[in-house]
PDB file of C-alpha atoms in Angstrom:
ATOM      1  CA  MET A   1      20.333  13.316 -32.007  1.00  0.00           C
ATOM      2  CA  THR A   2      21.600   9.685 -30.604  1.00  0.00           C
ATOM      3  CA  GLN A   3      19.768   7.020 -31.836  1.00  0.00           C
ATOM      4  CA  GLN A   4      19.320   4.705 -28.518  1.00  0.00           C
ATOM      5  CA  THR A   5      18.620   1.092 -28.179  1.00  0.00           C
ATOM      6  CA  PRO A   6      16.628  -0.382 -25.304  1.00  0.00           C
ATOM      7  CA  SER A   7      17.730  -3.143 -22.967  1.00  0.00           C
ATOM      8  CA  PHE A   8      16.360  -5.647 -21.580  1.00  0.00           C
ATOM      9  CA  TYR A   9      16.413  -8.177 -18.138  1.00  0.00           C
ATOM     10  CA  GLN A  10      14.493 -11.199 -17.192  1.00  0.00           C
ATOM     11  CA  THR A  11      13.937 -11.374 -13.946  1.00  0.00           C
ATOM     12  CA  PHE A  12      10.598 -13.940 -13.595  1.00  0.00           C
ATOM     13  CA  ASP A  13      10.344 -16.756 -14.917  1.00  0.00           C
ATOM     14  CA  LEU A  14       8.016 -18.975 -13.583  1.00  0.00           C
ATOM     15  CA  ASP A  15       7.589 -23.186 -13.536  1.00  0.00           C
ATOM     16  CA  PRO A  16       4.993 -24.090 -15.498  1.00  0.00           C
ATOM     17  CA  ARG A  17       4.203 -26.552 -12.023  1.00  0.00           C
ATOM     18  CA  VAL A  18       4.257 -23.936  -9.265  1.00  0.00           C
ATOM     19  CA  VAL A  19       1.667 -22.378 -11.740  1.00  0.00           C
ATOM     20  CA  ALA A  20      -0.292 -25.274 -11.855  1.00  0.00           C
ATOM     21  CA  ALA A  21       0.316 -25.932  -7.816  1.00  0.00           C
ATOM     22  CA  GLU A  22      -1.364 -23.218  -7.413  1.00  0.00           C
ATOM     23  CA  LEU A  23      -4.197 -23.451  -9.525  1.00  0.00           C
ATOM     24  CA  GLU A  24      -4.692 -26.466  -7.981  1.00  0.00           C
ATOM     25  CA  ARG A  25      -4.857 -25.012  -5.082  1.00  0.00           C
ATOM     26  CA  GLY A  26      -7.219 -22.668  -5.569  1.00  0.00           C
ATOM     27  CA  LEU A  27     -10.039 -25.194  -7.621  1.00  0.00           C
ATOM     28  CA  THR A  28      -9.662 -27.757  -4.497  1.00  0.00           C
ATOM     29  CA  ALA A  29      -9.914 -25.393  -1.730  1.00  0.00           C
ATOM     30  CA  ALA A  30     -13.109 -25.009   0.507  1.00  0.00           C
ATOM     31  CA  ASP A  31     -14.174 -21.513  -1.261  1.00  0.00           C
ATOM     32  CA  ALA A  32     -12.489 -22.314  -5.207  1.00  0.00           C
ATOM     33  CA  HIS A  33     -10.789 -19.105  -6.178  1.00  0.00           C
ATOM     34  CA  CYS A  34      -7.812 -18.330  -8.826  1.00  0.00           C
ATOM     35  CA  SER A  35      -5.909 -15.253  -9.495  1.00  0.00           C
ATOM     36  CA  PRO A  36      -6.824 -12.642 -11.507  1.00  0.00           C
ATOM     37  CA  LYS A  37      -3.138 -12.882 -13.227  1.00  0.00           C
ATOM     38  CA  TYR A  38      -4.382 -15.478 -14.876  1.00  0.00           C
ATOM     39  CA  PHE A  39      -7.214 -13.635 -16.980  1.00  0.00           C
ATOM     40  CA  TYR A  40      -4.271 -12.314 -19.235  1.00  0.00           C
ATOM     41  CA  ASN A  41      -3.645 -14.750 -22.066  1.00  0.00           C
ATOM     42  CA  ALA A  42      -3.566 -13.526 -25.313  1.00  0.00           C
ATOM     43  CA  LEU A  43      -7.354 -13.366 -25.716  1.00  0.00           C
ATOM     44  CA  GLY A  44      -8.134 -12.473 -22.481  1.00  0.00           C
ATOM     45  CA  SER A  45      -5.250  -8.848 -22.833  1.00  0.00           C
ATOM     46  CA  THR A  46      -7.750  -8.088 -26.113  1.00  0.00           C
ATOM     47  CA  LEU A  47     -11.017  -8.587 -24.179  1.00  0.00           C
ATOM     48  CA  PHE A  48      -9.541  -5.671 -21.376  1.00  0.00           C
ATOM     49  CA  GLU A  49      -8.724  -3.904 -23.984  1.00  0.00           C
ATOM     50  CA  ALA A  50     -12.583  -4.178 -25.545  1.00  0.00           C
ATOM     51  CA  ILE A  51     -13.915  -3.778 -21.568  1.00  0.00           C
ATOM     52  CA  THR A  52     -12.188   0.035 -21.648  1.00  0.00           C
ATOM     53  CA  HIS A  53     -14.021   0.800 -24.254  1.00  0.00           C
ATOM     54  CA  LEU A  54     -17.465   0.198 -23.069  1.00  0.00           C
ATOM     55  CA  PRO A  55     -19.873   3.194 -21.808  1.00  0.00           C
ATOM     56  CA  GLU A  56     -20.334   1.095 -18.260  1.00  0.00           C
ATOM     57  CA  TYR A  57     -16.490   0.936 -17.991  1.00  0.00           C
ATOM     58  CA  TYR A  58     -15.530   4.887 -16.709  1.00  0.00           C
ATOM     59  CA  PRO A  59     -12.037   4.244 -14.874  1.00  0.00           C
ATOM     60  CA  THR A  60     -10.478   4.581 -18.330  1.00  0.00           C
ATOM     61  CA  ARG A  61     -11.743   7.330 -19.511  1.00  0.00           C
ATOM     62  CA  THR A  62     -12.057   8.922 -16.203  1.00  0.00           C
ATOM     63  CA  GLU A  63      -8.301   8.653 -15.565  1.00  0.00           C
ATOM     64  CA  ALA A  64      -7.388  10.508 -19.248  1.00  0.00           C
ATOM     65  CA  SER A  65     -10.266  13.373 -18.931  1.00  0.00           C
ATOM     66  CA  ILE A  66      -7.883  13.621 -14.871  1.00  0.00           C
ATOM     67  CA  PHE A  67      -4.809  13.467 -16.835  1.00  0.00           C
ATOM     68  CA  ALA A  68      -6.350  16.299 -19.640  1.00  0.00           C
ATOM     69  CA  GLN A  69      -7.799  18.933 -16.982  1.00  0.00           C
ATOM     70  CA  TYR A  70      -4.789  18.566 -14.572  1.00  0.00           C
ATOM     71  CA  GLU A  71      -1.551  18.252 -17.320  1.00  0.00           C
ATOM     72  CA  ALA A  72       0.081  21.381 -16.215  1.00  0.00           C
ATOM     73  CA  GLU A  73      -0.044  20.363 -12.165  1.00  0.00           C
ATOM     74  CA  ILE A  74       0.799  16.541 -12.560  1.00  0.00           C
ATOM     75  CA  HIS A  75       4.225  17.450 -14.830  1.00  0.00           C
ATOM     76  CA  GLN A  76       4.913  20.033 -11.956  1.00  0.00           C
ATOM     77  CA  HIS A  77       5.891  17.151  -9.564  1.00  0.00           C
ATOM     78  CA  ILE A  78       7.267  14.431 -12.418  1.00  0.00           C
ATOM     79  CA  PRO A  79      11.066  15.022 -11.409  1.00  0.00           C
ATOM     80  CA  GLN A  80      12.995  16.066 -14.570  1.00  0.00           C
ATOM     81  CA  GLN A  81      14.911  13.668 -15.959  1.00  0.00           C
ATOM     82  CA  ALA A  82      14.110  10.943 -13.550  1.00  0.00           C
ATOM     83  CA  VAL A  83      14.417   7.138 -13.530  1.00  0.00           C
ATOM     84  CA  TRP A  84      10.362   6.231 -14.880  1.00  0.00           C
ATOM     85  CA  LEU A  85       9.316   2.885 -13.861  1.00  0.00           C
ATOM     86  CA  ASP A  86       6.040   1.852 -15.666  1.00  0.00           C
ATOM     87  CA  LEU A  87       4.937  -0.554 -13.432  1.00  0.00           C
ATOM     88  CA  GLY A  88       2.817  -3.158 -15.198  1.00  0.00           C
ATOM     89  CA  ALA A  89       3.298  -1.131 -18.454  1.00  0.00           C
ATOM     90  CA  GLY A  90       1.489  -3.296 -21.073  1.00  0.00           C
ATOM     91  CA  SER A  91       1.413  -0.532 -24.339  1.00  0.00           C
ATOM     92  CA  CYS A  92       3.469   2.142 -22.509  1.00  0.00           C
ATOM     93  CA  GLN A  93       1.351   4.231 -24.094  1.00  0.00           C
ATOM     94  CA  LYS A  94      -0.122   6.085 -20.561  1.00  0.00           C
ATOM     95  CA  ALA A  95       3.940   7.040 -20.067  1.00  0.00           C
ATOM     96  CA  ALA A  96       4.952   7.972 -23.434  1.00  0.00           C
ATOM     97  CA  SER A  97       1.598  10.748 -23.332  1.00  0.00           C
ATOM     98  CA  LEU A  98       3.613  12.408 -20.554  1.00  0.00           C
ATOM     99  CA  PHE A  99       6.710  11.684 -22.498  1.00  0.00           C
ATOM    100  CA  SER A 100       6.902  15.563 -24.607  1.00  0.00           C
ATOM    101  CA  GLY A 101       5.268  17.238 -20.639  1.00  0.00           C
ATOM    102  CA  THR A 102       8.306  16.180 -18.940  1.00  0.00           C
ATOM    103  CA  PRO A 103      11.224  13.644 -20.902  1.00  0.00           C
ATOM    104  CA  PRO A 104      12.769  10.983 -18.424  1.00  0.00           C
ATOM    105  CA  GLY A 105      16.117  10.588 -17.873  1.00  0.00           C
ATOM    106  CA  VAL A 106      15.725   6.576 -18.575  1.00  0.00           C
ATOM    107  CA  TYR A 107      12.308   5.121 -19.186  1.00  0.00           C
ATOM    108  CA  VAL A 108      11.630   1.270 -17.548  1.00  0.00           C
ATOM    109  CA  ALA A 109       8.930  -0.461 -18.639  1.00  0.00           C
ATOM    110  CA  VAL A 110       8.362  -3.184 -15.879  1.00  0.00           C
ATOM    111  CA  ASP A 111       5.746  -6.291 -16.709  1.00  0.00           C
ATOM    112  CA  ILE A 112       5.146  -9.685 -16.381  1.00  0.00           C
ATOM    113  CA  SER A 113       5.543  -9.849 -19.431  1.00  0.00           C
ATOM    114  CA  LEU A 114       8.887  -9.322 -21.192  1.00  0.00           C
ATOM    115  CA  ASP A 115       7.680 -10.601 -24.789  1.00  0.00           C
ATOM    116  CA  TYR A 116       4.896  -8.196 -24.785  1.00  0.00           C
ATOM    117  CA  LEU A 117       7.366  -5.449 -23.813  1.00  0.00           C
ATOM    118  CA  THR A 118      10.318  -6.373 -26.377  1.00  0.00           C
ATOM    119  CA  ASP A 119       7.978  -5.227 -29.585  1.00  0.00           C
ATOM    120  CA  THR A 120       6.536  -2.317 -27.642  1.00  0.00           C
ATOM    121  CA  LEU A 121       9.521  -1.094 -26.600  1.00  0.00           C
ATOM    122  CA  ILE A 122      10.922  -1.654 -30.037  1.00  0.00           C
ATOM    123  CA  ASN A 123       8.565   0.405 -31.316  1.00  0.00           C
ATOM    124  CA  LEU A 124       8.431   3.370 -28.808  1.00  0.00           C
ATOM    125  CA  GLN A 125      12.227   3.753 -29.547  1.00  0.00           C
ATOM    126  CA  ARG A 126      11.478   4.509 -32.312  1.00  0.00           C
ATOM    127  CA  SER A 127       9.213   7.445 -32.301  1.00  0.00           C
ATOM    128  CA  HIS A 128      11.131   9.002 -29.333  1.00  0.00           C
ATOM    129  CA  PRO A 129      15.200   8.226 -30.658  1.00  0.00           C
ATOM    130  CA  SER A 130      17.177   9.672 -27.706  1.00  0.00           C
ATOM    131  CA  VAL A 131      15.370   7.883 -24.413  1.00  0.00           C
ATOM    132  CA  LYS A 132      17.483   5.388 -22.823  1.00  0.00           C
ATOM    133  CA  MET A 133      14.541   2.170 -22.590  1.00  0.00           C
ATOM    134  CA  VAL A 134      14.740  -0.208 -20.825  1.00  0.00           C
ATOM    135  CA  GLY A 135      12.463  -3.630 -20.427  1.00  0.00           C
ATOM    136  CA  VAL A 136      11.895  -5.415 -17.242  1.00  0.00           C
ATOM    137  CA  GLY A 137      10.427  -8.935 -16.526  1.00  0.00           C
ATOM    138  CA  MET A 138       9.394  -8.829 -13.269  1.00  0.00           C
ATOM    139  CA  ASP A 139       6.510  -9.730 -10.572  1.00  0.00           C
ATOM    140  CA  PHE A 140       6.355  -6.916  -9.375  1.00  0.00           C
ATOM    141  CA  SER A 141       3.668  -7.528  -6.791  1.00  0.00           C
ATOM    142  CA  SER A 142       6.065  -9.459  -4.581  1.00  0.00           C
ATOM    143  CA  SER A 143       9.366  -8.009  -5.853  1.00  0.00           C
ATOM    144  CA  LEU A 144      10.724  -4.611  -7.063  1.00  0.00           C
ATOM    145  CA  ASN A 145      14.956  -5.977  -7.050  1.00  0.00           C
ATOM    146  CA  PHE A 146      15.891  -4.963 -10.031  1.00  0.00           C
ATOM    147  CA  PRO A 147      19.444  -5.748 -11.418  1.00  0.00           C
ATOM    148  CA  ALA A 148      22.679  -4.820 -10.484  1.00  0.00           C
ATOM    149  CA  ALA A 149      23.448  -2.204 -13.671  1.00  0.00           C
ATOM    150  CA  LEU A 150      19.793  -1.147 -13.213  1.00  0.00           C
ATOM    151  CA  ALA A 151      19.432  -0.862  -9.163  1.00  0.00           C
ATOM    152  CA  SER A 152      22.518   1.155  -9.454  1.00  0.00           C
ATOM    153  CA  GLN A 153      21.386   3.986 -11.579  1.00  0.00           C
ATOM    154  CA  LEU A 154      18.233   4.725  -8.983  1.00  0.00           C
ATOM    155  CA  THR A 155      20.159   5.999  -6.856  1.00  0.00           C
ATOM    156  CA  GLN A 156      21.659   9.010  -9.129  1.00  0.00           C
ATOM    157  CA  HIS A 157      18.837  10.097 -10.289  1.00  0.00           C
ATOM    158  CA  PRO A 158      15.294  10.822  -8.806  1.00  0.00           C
ATOM    159  CA  ILE A 159      12.578   8.041  -9.074  1.00  0.00           C
ATOM    160  CA  PHE A 160       9.406   8.833 -10.712  1.00  0.00           C
ATOM    161  CA  ALA A 161       7.065   5.136 -10.489  1.00  0.00           C
ATOM    162  CA  PHE A 162       3.857   5.035 -12.289  1.00  0.00           C
ATOM    163  CA  TYR A 163       1.136   2.657 -11.698  1.00  0.00           C
ATOM    164  CA  PRO A 164      -2.248   3.956 -13.546  1.00  0.00           C
ATOM    165  CA  GLY A 165      -5.344   1.812 -14.241  1.00  0.00           C
ATOM    166  CA  SER A 166      -6.379   1.745 -10.598  1.00  0.00           C
ATOM    167  CA  SER A 167      -4.776  -1.519 -10.866  1.00  0.00           C
ATOM    168  CA  LEU A 168      -3.949  -1.775  -6.680  1.00  0.00           C
ATOM    169  CA  GLY A 169      -7.838  -2.383  -6.386  1.00  0.00           C
ATOM    170  CA  ASN A 170      -6.696  -6.099  -6.992  1.00  0.00           C
ATOM    171  CA  PHE A 171      -4.428  -6.058  -4.196  1.00  0.00           C
ATOM    172  CA  THR A 172      -6.112  -6.841  -0.334  1.00  0.00           C
ATOM    173  CA  PRO A 173      -5.770  -3.447   1.862  1.00  0.00           C
ATOM    174  CA  ALA A 174      -2.313  -5.634   3.779  1.00  0.00           C
ATOM    175  CA  GLU A 175      -1.000  -5.819   0.391  1.00  0.00           C
ATOM    176  CA  ALA A 176      -1.403  -2.963  -1.152  1.00  0.00           C
ATOM    177  CA  LEU A 177       0.620  -1.492   2.078  1.00  0.00           C
ATOM    178  CA  GLY A 178       3.116  -3.823   1.311  1.00  0.00           C
ATOM    179  CA  PHE A 179       3.414  -2.672  -2.299  1.00  0.00           C
ATOM    180  CA  LEU A 180       3.252   0.816  -1.712  1.00  0.00           C
ATOM    181  CA  SER A 181       5.772   0.737   1.645  1.00  0.00           C
ATOM    182  CA  ARG A 182       7.790  -1.202  -1.234  1.00  0.00           C
ATOM    183  CA  ILE A 183       7.631   1.979  -3.804  1.00  0.00           C
ATOM    184  CA  ALA A 184       8.396   4.169  -0.890  1.00  0.00           C
ATOM    185  CA  SER A 185      11.231   2.277   0.223  1.00  0.00           C
ATOM    186  CA  LEU A 186      12.859   2.758  -3.896  1.00  0.00           C
ATOM    187  CA  CYS A 187      11.813   6.078  -3.759  1.00  0.00           C
ATOM    188  CA  GLN A 188      13.733   7.289  -0.260  1.00  0.00           C
ATOM    189  CA  GLN A 189      16.995   5.713  -2.274  1.00  0.00           C
ATOM    190  CA  GLY A 190      16.323   7.696  -5.425  1.00  0.00           C
ATOM    191  CA  GLN A 191      16.997  11.407  -5.347  1.00  0.00           C
ATOM    192  CA  THR A 192      15.707  14.517  -4.522  1.00  0.00           C
ATOM    193  CA  GLY A 193      11.838  14.438  -5.895  1.00  0.00           C
ATOM    194  CA  SER A 194      11.433  11.032  -5.948  1.00  0.00           C
ATOM    195  CA  GLY A 195       7.497  10.007  -6.249  1.00  0.00           C
ATOM    196  CA  LEU A 196       4.499   7.937  -7.335  1.00  0.00           C
ATOM    197  CA  LEU A 197       1.793   9.268  -9.190  1.00  0.00           C
ATOM    198  CA  ILE A 198      -0.814   6.361  -8.977  1.00  0.00           C
ATOM    199  CA  GLY A 199      -4.809   6.129 -10.341  1.00  0.00           C
ATOM    200  CA  ILE A 200      -7.307   4.684  -7.531  1.00  0.00           C
ATOM    201  CA  ASP A 201     -11.234   3.999  -8.114  1.00  0.00           C
ATOM    202  CA  LEU A 202     -13.172   5.188  -5.624  1.00  0.00           C
ATOM    203  CA  VAL A 203     -16.155   3.992  -3.702  1.00  0.00           C
ATOM    204  CA  LYS A 204     -19.273   5.187  -5.194  1.00  0.00           C
ATOM    205  CA  SER A 205     -23.223   3.464  -5.977  1.00  0.00           C
ATOM    206  CA  SER A 206     -23.374  -0.034  -5.813  1.00  0.00           C
ATOM    207  CA  GLU A 207     -25.036   0.773  -9.340  1.00  0.00           C
ATOM    208  CA  VAL A 208     -22.684   2.550 -11.126  1.00  0.00           C
ATOM    209  CA  LEU A 209     -19.826  -0.339 -10.092  1.00  0.00           C
ATOM    210  CA  GLU A 210     -21.242  -3.299 -10.768  1.00  0.00           C
ATOM    211  CA  ARG A 211     -22.448  -2.000 -14.330  1.00  0.00           C
ATOM    212  CA  ALA A 212     -18.419  -1.796 -14.825  1.00  0.00           C
ATOM    213  CA  TYR A 213     -18.437  -5.100 -14.069  1.00  0.00           C
ATOM    214  CA  ASP A 214     -21.523  -6.645 -15.809  1.00  0.00           C
ATOM    215  CA  ASP A 215     -21.964  -4.976 -19.398  1.00  0.00           C
ATOM    216  CA  ASP A 216     -24.425  -5.052 -21.406  1.00  0.00           C
ATOM    217  CA  LEU A 217     -23.042  -6.683 -24.234  1.00  0.00           C
ATOM    218  CA  GLY A 218     -21.560  -9.035 -21.987  1.00  0.00           C
ATOM    219  CA  VAL A 219     -17.914  -8.325 -22.936  1.00  0.00           C
ATOM    220  CA  THR A 220     -16.782  -8.483 -19.054  1.00  0.00           C
ATOM    221  CA  ALA A 221     -18.437 -12.154 -18.497  1.00  0.00           C
ATOM    222  CA  ALA A 222     -16.822 -13.330 -21.585  1.00  0.00           C
ATOM    223  CA  PHE A 223     -12.920 -11.451 -20.235  1.00  0.00           C
ATOM    224  CA  ASN A 224     -13.958 -13.442 -16.794  1.00  0.00           C
ATOM    225  CA  LEU A 225     -15.229 -16.748 -18.790  1.00  0.00           C
ATOM    226  CA  ASN A 226     -12.348 -16.753 -20.619  1.00  0.00           C
ATOM    227  CA  VAL A 227      -9.977 -17.567 -17.647  1.00  0.00           C
ATOM    228  CA  LEU A 228     -11.488 -21.432 -17.528  1.00  0.00           C
ATOM    229  CA  ARG A 229      -9.890 -21.524 -20.890  1.00  0.00           C
ATOM    230  CA  HIS A 230      -6.601 -20.111 -19.236  1.00  0.00           C
ATOM    231  CA  ILE A 231      -6.834 -22.641 -16.770  1.00  0.00           C
ATOM    232  CA  ASN A 232      -7.910 -25.665 -19.396  1.00  0.00           C
ATOM    233  CA  THR A 233      -3.953 -24.435 -20.923  1.00  0.00           C
ATOM    234  CA  LEU A 234      -2.053 -24.467 -17.678  1.00  0.00           C
ATOM    235  CA  LEU A 235      -3.793 -26.946 -15.873  1.00  0.00           C
ATOM    236  CA  GLY A 236      -5.320 -29.523 -18.224  1.00  0.00           C
ATOM    237  CA  THR A 237      -8.699 -29.107 -16.974  1.00  0.00           C
ATOM    238  CA  ASP A 238     -11.748 -29.794 -18.826  1.00  0.00           C
ATOM    239  CA  PHE A 239     -13.816 -26.573 -18.078  1.00  0.00           C
ATOM    240  CA  ASP A 240     -16.509 -25.686 -20.429  1.00  0.00           C
ATOM    241  CA  VAL A 241     -17.619 -21.790 -20.791  1.00  0.00           C
ATOM    242  CA  ARG A 242     -20.995 -22.947 -21.255  1.00  0.00           C
ATOM    243  CA  ASP A 243     -21.405 -25.145 -17.570  1.00  0.00           C
ATOM    244  CA  TRP A 244     -21.199 -21.392 -16.237  1.00  0.00           C
ATOM    245  CA  GLN A 245     -22.035 -17.858 -15.731  1.00  0.00           C
ATOM    246  CA  HIS A 246     -20.583 -14.599 -14.906  1.00  0.00           C
ATOM    247  CA  LYS A 247     -21.527 -12.239 -11.721  1.00  0.00           C
ATOM    248  CA  ALA A 248     -19.832  -9.428 -10.005  1.00  0.00           C
ATOM    249  CA  LEU A 249     -21.252  -8.252  -6.939  1.00  0.00           C
ATOM    250  CA  PHE A 250     -19.713  -4.704  -5.028  1.00  0.00           C
ATOM    251  CA  ASN A 251     -19.361  -6.044  -1.169  1.00  0.00           C
ATOM    252  CA  VAL A 252     -20.417  -2.839   0.870  1.00  0.00           C
ATOM    253  CA  ALA A 253     -18.445  -4.234   4.099  1.00  0.00           C
ATOM    254  CA  GLU A 254     -15.173  -4.878   2.005  1.00  0.00           C
ATOM    255  CA  SER A 255     -15.698  -2.019  -0.076  1.00  0.00           C
ATOM    256  CA  ARG A 256     -14.816  -4.564  -3.278  1.00  0.00           C
ATOM    257  CA  ILE A 257     -16.092  -5.447  -6.404  1.00  0.00           C
ATOM    258  CA  GLU A 258     -16.367  -9.303  -6.463  1.00  0.00           C
ATOM    259  CA  MET A 259     -16.406 -11.006 -10.003  1.00  0.00           C
ATOM    260  CA  HIS A 260     -17.103 -14.932  -9.301  1.00  0.00           C
ATOM    261  CA  LEU A 261     -18.146 -17.593 -12.410  1.00  0.00           C
ATOM    262  CA  LEU A 262     -21.095 -19.369 -10.589  1.00  0.00           C
ATOM    263  CA  ALA A 263     -22.174 -23.165 -12.125  1.00  0.00           C
ATOM    264  CA  ARG A 264     -25.202 -23.256 -14.166  1.00  0.00           C
ATOM    265  CA  HIS A 265     -25.878 -27.104 -13.096  1.00  0.00           C
ATOM    266  CA  ASP A 266     -23.942 -29.406 -11.017  1.00  0.00           C
ATOM    267  CA  VAL A 267     -20.735 -30.177 -13.264  1.00  0.00           C
ATOM    268  CA  THR A 268     -17.376 -32.477 -11.880  1.00  0.00           C
ATOM    269  CA  VAL A 269     -13.968 -31.102 -13.022  1.00  0.00           C
ATOM    270  CA  ARG A 270     -11.152 -33.394 -14.243  1.00  0.00           C
ATOM    271  CA  TRP A 271      -7.786 -32.886 -14.556  1.00  0.00           C
ATOM    272  CA  GLY A 272      -5.221 -35.755 -14.971  1.00  0.00           C
ATOM    273  CA  GLU A 273      -6.186 -38.001 -12.198  1.00  0.00           C
ATOM    274  CA  ARG A 274      -8.014 -35.056  -9.860  1.00  0.00           C
ATOM    275  CA  SER A 275     -11.641 -33.764  -9.980  1.00  0.00           C
ATOM    276  CA  ARG A 276     -13.969 -31.218  -8.215  1.00  0.00           C
ATOM    277  CA  ALA A 277     -17.735 -31.365  -8.196  1.00  0.00           C
ATOM    278  CA  PHE A 278     -19.269 -28.201  -7.868  1.00  0.00           C
ATOM    279  CA  GLN A 279     -23.382 -28.118  -7.107  1.00  0.00           C
ATOM    280  CA  ALA A 280     -25.579 -25.867  -9.362  1.00  0.00           C
ATOM    281  CA  GLY A 281     -24.815 -22.111  -8.444  1.00  0.00           C
ATOM    282  CA  GLU A 282     -20.795 -23.051  -6.679  1.00  0.00           C
ATOM    283  CA  ALA A 283     -18.618 -20.256  -7.407  1.00  0.00           C
ATOM    284  CA  ILE A 284     -15.200 -19.545  -8.574  1.00  0.00           C
ATOM    285  CA  HIS A 285     -14.317 -16.441  -7.094  1.00  0.00           C
ATOM    286  CA  THR A 286     -11.778 -14.836  -9.465  1.00  0.00           C
ATOM    287  CA  GLU A 287     -11.152 -11.125  -9.100  1.00  0.00           C
ATOM    288  CA  ASN A 288     -11.521  -8.952  -6.237  1.00  0.00           C
ATOM    289  CA  SER A 289     -11.248  -4.694  -7.051  1.00  0.00           C
ATOM    290  CA  TYR A 290     -11.137  -3.066  -3.741  1.00  0.00           C
ATOM    291  CA  LYS A 291     -12.519   0.790  -3.910  1.00  0.00           C
ATOM    292  CA  TRP A 292     -10.814   3.860  -1.916  1.00  0.00           C
ATOM    293  CA  THR A 293     -11.734   6.684  -0.445  1.00  0.00           C
ATOM    294  CA  ILE A 294      -9.383   9.615  -0.712  1.00  0.00           C
ATOM    295  CA  PRO A 295      -8.809   9.711   2.903  1.00  0.00           C
ATOM    296  CA  ASN A 296      -8.417   6.167   3.363  1.00  0.00           C
ATOM    297  CA  PHE A 297      -6.147   6.077   0.417  1.00  0.00           C
ATOM    298  CA  THR A 298      -3.926   9.134   1.523  1.00  0.00           C
ATOM    299  CA  ALA A 299      -3.628   7.661   4.686  1.00  0.00           C
ATOM    300  CA  LEU A 300      -2.521   4.214   3.155  1.00  0.00           C
ATOM    301  CA  LEU A 301       0.368   6.286   1.686  1.00  0.00           C
ATOM    302  CA  LYS A 302       1.567   8.049   4.443  1.00  0.00           C
ATOM    303  CA  GLN A 303       1.554   4.464   6.638  1.00  0.00           C
ATOM    304  CA  ALA A 304       3.376   3.447   3.810  1.00  0.00           C
ATOM    305  CA  GLY A 305       6.455   5.829   4.196  1.00  0.00           C
ATOM    306  CA  PHE A 306       5.370   8.387   1.807  1.00  0.00           C
ATOM    307  CA  SER A 307       5.040  12.165   3.722  1.00  0.00           C
ATOM    308  CA  GLN A 308       3.521  14.593   1.227  1.00  0.00           C
ATOM    309  CA  THR A 309       0.302  13.908  -1.073  1.00  0.00           C
ATOM    310  CA  GLN A 310      -1.817  15.846  -3.463  1.00  0.00           C
ATOM    311  CA  CYS A 311      -4.832  13.903  -5.313  1.00  0.00           C
ATOM    312  CA  TRP A 312      -6.749  14.910  -8.449  1.00  0.00           C
ATOM    313  CA  THR A 313     -10.619  13.767  -9.398  1.00  0.00           C
ATOM    314  CA  ASP A 314     -12.744  14.185 -11.837  1.00  0.00           C
ATOM    315  CA  SER A 315     -15.924  16.665 -11.658  1.00  0.00           C
ATOM    316  CA  LYS A 316     -18.023  13.506  -9.807  1.00  0.00           C
ATOM    317  CA  ALA A 317     -15.116  12.470  -7.734  1.00  0.00           C
ATOM    318  CA  GLN A 318     -15.249   8.658  -9.104  1.00  0.00           C
ATOM    319  CA  TYR A 319     -11.395   8.490  -9.681  1.00  0.00           C
ATOM    320  CA  ALA A 320      -8.315   9.895  -8.353  1.00  0.00           C
ATOM    321  CA  LEU A 321      -4.225  10.202  -9.688  1.00  0.00           C
ATOM    322  CA  CYS A 322      -2.735  10.463  -6.519  1.00  0.00           C
ATOM    323  CA  TRP A 323       0.973  12.017  -6.561  1.00  0.00           C
ATOM    324  CA  ALA A 324       2.965  10.806  -3.452  1.00  0.00           C
ATOM    325  CA  SER A 325       6.525  11.714  -2.662  1.00  0.00           C
TER     326      SER A 325
END
């Protein structure tokens, strides 16, 4: 058995000045907001992992149950010896759990943080010594332009794009269409059998959705509030989390969960020579998580350029895994 060694590419290097400018634009907007990508500092990532174990937060365990129930059918769609593109790979464990059923030709783990991927892939390589593994640091939400040495391999094999976890919900419908269109275009460059396996959260009662984002232990509240501490680090603001409270609501008209941070009282936030005054009850909008119906989502996949789709759901139709080729 040949022992492979992971290779790594960094295609994303965000200038701290760009980060600061983006955060400042959001804080000074008429309706203050920030991107949910700023949830994920070290503490934020740990808190999100804790969220996935909460009884109120159904998506992670429901997705796992769908994989378990329909494993054989799902593997029938995954092409043999494909280049796997694990988008937002994180710990890589979801993809790795599928290796035994359909071994990849090349496993490409894509995440915004190459530092996090490095140790993860080195450890994963020890468990799967014969699988060629590549780590790519990339902001895949805006681009899927891979380094030339890797891009050439994509045209020589089938492509298996993998995007579980319902993170597509953070995109607006227009952004989701653009993202899926880029994946479809990439799959069209691959060999026969190329396709996408993606997880989506489905529309359900407001009560179930809001409890999933506002749990009794307050872990999601801590996760939301922690973004203020991260902004303090990145922008030099003086947010005090005690001045703010977590709010989650289901916007029925937009079919999305919204997370906000509400000022508990009048408060002024300062950074450098700048400041923003918030009145009591005024909000910073921190996240959207869009929910789909299967007819709407399959229509979106076809609009993006996929021709054949199949979806699997749990018994309560809370969540879906969809294959698109």
